[in-house]
Amino acid sequence: MIPVKFDYLAPTSVEEAISALGQHGDDAKILAGGQSLLPVLRMRLNAPEVVIDLGQIPSLRGIRDDGDAIVIGAMTTHHDVRDDDLVKEHALLLSKAAAEVADSQIRHRGTFGGALAHADPAGDLGAPALALGAQFVIAGPGGTRTVEASDFFVDLFETAIGDDEILTEVRIPKHTGWGAHYEKFVRVAHQWPIVAVAATVRGSIDEARIGLTNMGSTPLRATASEQALVGASATEDGVRAAADLAAEGTDPPSDLNGAADYRQHLARVLTGRAVLKAAGVQ
C-alpha cells in the first residue's frame, strides 16, 4: 500500500526539530531509522500530516566515552552499536543484544534510540538497557532532562518522552569486565522474541543484572533472580534456584506464539541459560 500524503521536514539541528514538533503538534511523527514507522504508514495505520526526519542531525549519531559511562547517540544504528569497541568493552550486553535485532538490513538502518523510543515490549534493546541502568537524555522546549531506565518505559508503546520532546542520547554506566549474554527464543529466524533474557554478570557470580523481554507491557528486571544469584556458584545446580524466580511479578501476554504460563516457563529456562553463558560456563 501507499501512505497517505504528508509533508516532509529534515531539520539539521535538535533545536530545529523541537521547533517543528512544537509547530505541528499531534499532526507530526518523528522518523528515526523508519523500521517501525514506515510499515505503519504504508498500511495506513497512522496518517500524520508531517514527518520530521532526524537523519540530517549529526549530533544525534555516534558513541563516546564520558568518564563512568558511555554515551550512545539516539540515531546510532544497531550495526554500529553491535560493532563499537567502546560498547564491547564497557557494555557488552548491548553489543550482544544488538547482534540479535532482526536482520542485517534492519540493523544497518534501524536506530538505537528509535527502537527504545518505540518501546515495543518485544523489542530486543529495552531489557538490556534496563538491566544496565541506562539513563535517557530527552530534549524539549524547556531544555534537556535525564530519565532513569526504570522510569522511561511507562506502558505498551509508551515512554516518558513528551509530545514536544526528542530522545537525543542514552548514557550507559560502564560495566567493564562483566560477562554478558542475550538469550532469545523465536519460532523463526529474525522474528520478534517470544521471550528473551538479557543477563550480565560480574565475576563468578558476585553480582548479576537481568532484563526480561516480552514478559509484560514494558521491559522488566528479574530482581528476585538477581538477588538470589549473588554469591551463587556458576553451575547449573547453583543457578537453577535463582532462575526459577525469574517470572515472579511478570504478566506476559497470551497469543498465537504462546500462552502466558508458557512464557513464564521460558523465562525461567532462558534465565538459567543466559546467566551461565554470561558467566562463561556454557
Coordinates of C-alpha atoms in Angstrom, one line a residue, residues 42-264:
R42 CA 2.3 2.0 4.3
M43 CA -0.5 0.1 5.9
R44 CA -2.2 3.4 6.7
L45 CA -2.5 2.6 10.4
N46 CA -1.2 6.1 11.0
A47 CA -1.6 9.1 8.8
P48 CA 0.5 12.1 10.1
E49 CA 0.3 15.4 8.2
V50 CA 4.0 15.9 8.7
V51 CA 7.0 13.6 9.1
I52 CA 10.1 15.0 10.8
D53 CA 13.2 13.1 9.7
L54 CA 16.1 13.2 12.3
G55 CA 18.6 11.7 9.9
Q56 CA 20.2 15.0 9.0
I57 CA 21.3 15.9 12.6
P58 CA 24.9 14.8 13.0
S59 CA 24.9 15.4 16.8
L60 CA 22.5 12.5 17.3
R61 CA 24.9 9.9 15.9
G62 CA 27.9 8.3 17.4
I63 CA 29.3 6.7 20.6
R64 CA 31.7 8.4 23.0
D65 CA 33.4 7.8 26.3
D66 CA 32.2 10.0 29.2
G67 CA 34.0 9.0 32.3
D68 CA 32.0 6.4 34.2
A69 CA 29.6 6.0 31.3
I70 CA 29.5 5.6 27.5
V71 CA 27.0 7.8 25.6
I72 CA 25.2 6.5 22.5
G73 CA 23.5 9.0 20.2
A74 CA 19.9 8.2 19.5
M75 CA 20.4 8.0 15.8
T76 CA 23.3 5.5 16.0
T77 CA 22.4 2.3 14.1
H78 CA 22.1 -1.1 15.6
H79 CA 25.0 -2.2 13.5
D80 CA 27.3 0.4 14.9
V81 CA 26.2 -0.4 18.5
R82 CA 27.0 -4.1 17.9
D83 CA 30.5 -3.4 16.4
D84 CA 31.7 -0.5 18.5
D85 CA 34.8 -1.2 20.6
L86 CA 33.6 1.0 23.5
V87 CA 30.3 -0.9 23.7
K88 CA 32.1 -4.2 23.6
E89 CA 34.4 -3.2 26.4
H90 CA 32.1 -1.4 28.7
A91 CA 28.5 -2.6 27.9
L92 CA 29.0 -6.0 26.2
L93 CA 25.3 -6.9 26.8
L94 CA 24.2 -4.1 24.4
S95 CA 26.5 -5.5 21.7
K96 CA 25.2 -9.0 22.2
A97 CA 21.6 -7.8 22.0
A98 CA 22.1 -5.5 19.0
A99 CA 23.5 -8.5 17.1
E100 CA 20.1 -10.2 17.6
V101 CA 18.0 -7.4 16.2
A102 CA 16.1 -8.6 13.1
D103 CA 18.4 -9.0 10.1
S104 CA 21.4 -7.2 8.6
Q105 CA 19.4 -4.7 6.5
I106 CA 17.4 -3.6 9.5
R107 CA 20.5 -3.4 11.7
H108 CA 22.1 -1.0 9.2
R109 CA 19.0 1.3 9.0
G110 CA 17.3 0.9 12.4
T111 CA 18.5 3.2 15.2
F112 CA 19.2 2.5 18.9
G113 CA 17.2 5.5 20.1
G114 CA 14.4 4.9 17.7
A115 CA 13.9 1.3 18.9
L116 CA 13.9 2.4 22.5
A117 CA 11.5 5.3 21.9
H118 CA 9.2 2.9 20.1
A119 CA 9.0 0.9 23.3
D120 CA 7.8 -2.4 21.9
P121 CA 7.9 -4.8 24.8
A122 CA 9.1 -7.5 22.3
G123 CA 12.0 -5.2 21.1
D124 CA 15.4 -6.5 21.8
L125 CA 17.1 -3.4 23.3
G126 CA 14.8 -2.4 26.2
A127 CA 15.6 -5.2 28.5
P128 CA 19.4 -4.8 28.1
A129 CA 19.1 -1.0 28.6
L130 CA 17.1 -1.6 31.8
A131 CA 19.5 -4.2 33.1
L132 CA 22.4 -1.9 32.6
G133 CA 20.7 1.0 34.4
A134 CA 20.6 3.3 31.3
Q135 CA 19.8 7.0 31.5
F136 CA 17.8 8.6 28.7
V137 CA 18.6 12.2 27.8
I138 CA 15.5 13.9 26.4
A139 CA 15.4 17.4 24.8
G140 CA 12.4 19.7 24.6
P141 CA 11.4 23.4 24.6
G142 CA 12.5 23.8 28.2
G143 CA 15.9 22.2 27.7
T144 CA 17.2 18.7 28.5
R145 CA 16.3 16.3 31.2
T146 CA 17.6 12.8 32.2
V147 CA 15.3 9.9 32.9
E148 CA 16.3 6.6 34.5
A149 CA 15.5 3.4 32.6
S150 CA 13.2 2.3 35.4
D151 CA 11.1 5.4 34.8
F152 CA 11.5 5.7 31.0
F153 CA 9.3 2.7 29.9
V154 CA 5.7 3.6 31.0
D155 CA 3.5 1.2 29.3
L156 CA 2.9 -0.6 26.0
F157 CA 4.5 1.6 23.3
E158 CA 4.6 4.5 25.8
T159 CA 7.6 6.2 27.3
A160 CA 8.5 9.2 29.4
I161 CA 9.2 11.2 26.2
G162 CA 6.7 14.1 25.9
D163 CA 4.8 15.0 22.7
D164 CA 7.1 18.0 22.2
E165 CA 10.3 16.2 23.1
I166 CA 13.0 14.1 21.4
L167 CA 15.3 11.4 22.8
T168 CA 18.8 12.7 22.0
E169 CA 21.2 10.2 23.6
V170 CA 21.4 7.3 26.1
R171 CA 24.0 7.1 28.9
I172 CA 25.1 3.6 29.8
P173 CA 27.0 3.2 33.1
K174 CA 30.2 1.2 32.4
H175 CA 30.1 -2.5 33.2
T176 CA 33.7 -3.1 32.3
G177 CA 34.8 -6.7 32.5
W178 CA 31.2 -8.0 33.1
G179 CA 30.3 -11.1 31.2
A180 CA 27.1 -10.9 29.1
H181 CA 24.6 -12.9 27.1
Y182 CA 21.3 -12.2 25.3
E183 CA 19.2 -15.4 25.1
K184 CA 16.4 -15.1 22.6
F185 CA 13.7 -17.6 21.9
V186 CA 12.0 -17.4 18.5
R187 CA 10.0 -19.7 16.2
V188 CA 11.7 -18.5 13.0
A189 CA 14.9 -16.5 12.4
H190 CA 14.7 -12.7 12.6
Q191 CA 11.3 -12.8 14.4
W192 CA 10.4 -10.7 17.5
P193 CA 11.3 -12.8 20.5
I194 CA 8.5 -14.8 22.2
V195 CA 10.7 -14.3 25.3
A196 CA 14.3 -13.2 25.7
V197 CA 16.6 -12.7 28.6
A198 CA 19.4 -10.2 28.9
A199 CA 22.0 -11.1 31.5
T200 CA 25.2 -9.5 32.6
V201 CA 27.4 -10.9 35.4
R202 CA 30.3 -9.6 37.4
G203 CA 32.8 -12.2 38.4
S204 CA 31.6 -15.7 39.2
I205 CA 28.8 -14.6 40.3
D206 CA 29.5 -11.6 42.5
E207 CA 26.6 -9.6 41.0
A208 CA 24.0 -10.1 38.3
R209 CA 21.6 -7.9 36.3
I210 CA 18.8 -9.5 34.3
G211 CA 16.3 -7.9 32.0
L212 CA 13.3 -9.7 30.5
T213 CA 11.9 -9.1 27.0
N214 CA 8.2 -9.6 26.2
M215 CA 7.2 -10.6 29.7
G216 CA 4.8 -7.6 30.3
S217 CA 3.8 -4.3 28.7
T218 CA 7.3 -3.0 29.3
P219 CA 10.8 -4.5 29.7
L220 CA 11.2 -5.9 33.3
R221 CA 14.0 -6.6 35.7
A222 CA 14.2 -10.1 37.2
T223 CA 15.1 -8.7 40.6
A224 CA 14.3 -11.8 42.6
S225 CA 16.7 -13.8 40.4
E226 CA 19.4 -11.1 40.7
Q227 CA 19.3 -11.2 44.5
A228 CA 19.3 -14.9 44.6
L229 CA 22.3 -15.2 42.3
V230 CA 24.7 -13.1 44.4
G231 CA 27.4 -15.5 45.6
A232 CA 25.9 -18.4 43.8
S233 CA 28.2 -20.9 42.0
A234 CA 28.3 -20.6 38.3
T235 CA 27.0 -24.1 37.7
E236 CA 23.7 -25.5 36.5
D237 CA 22.8 -26.5 40.0
G238 CA 23.9 -23.2 41.5
V239 CA 21.9 -21.1 39.1
R240 CA 18.8 -23.2 38.9
A241 CA 17.0 -22.0 42.1
A242 CA 17.6 -18.3 41.2
A243 CA 16.5 -18.8 37.6
D244 CA 13.2 -20.4 38.9
L245 CA 12.4 -17.0 40.3
A246 CA 12.7 -15.1 37.0
A247 CA 9.0 -15.0 36.2
E248 CA 8.0 -13.6 39.6
G249 CA 5.9 -10.4 39.2
T250 CA 5.6 -10.8 35.4
D251 CA 2.4 -10.5 33.3
P252 CA 3.2 -11.8 29.9
P253 CA 0.7 -11.8 27.0
S254 CA -1.1 -14.9 25.6
D255 CA -1.2 -15.0 21.8
L256 CA -0.6 -17.4 18.9
N257 CA 3.0 -17.7 19.8
G258 CA 2.4 -18.9 23.3
A259 CA 0.2 -18.7 26.5
A260 CA 1.3 -16.6 29.5
D261 CA 2.3 -19.7 31.6
Y262 CA 4.4 -21.0 28.7
R263 CA 6.2 -17.7 28.5
Q264 CA 6.8 -17.8 32.2

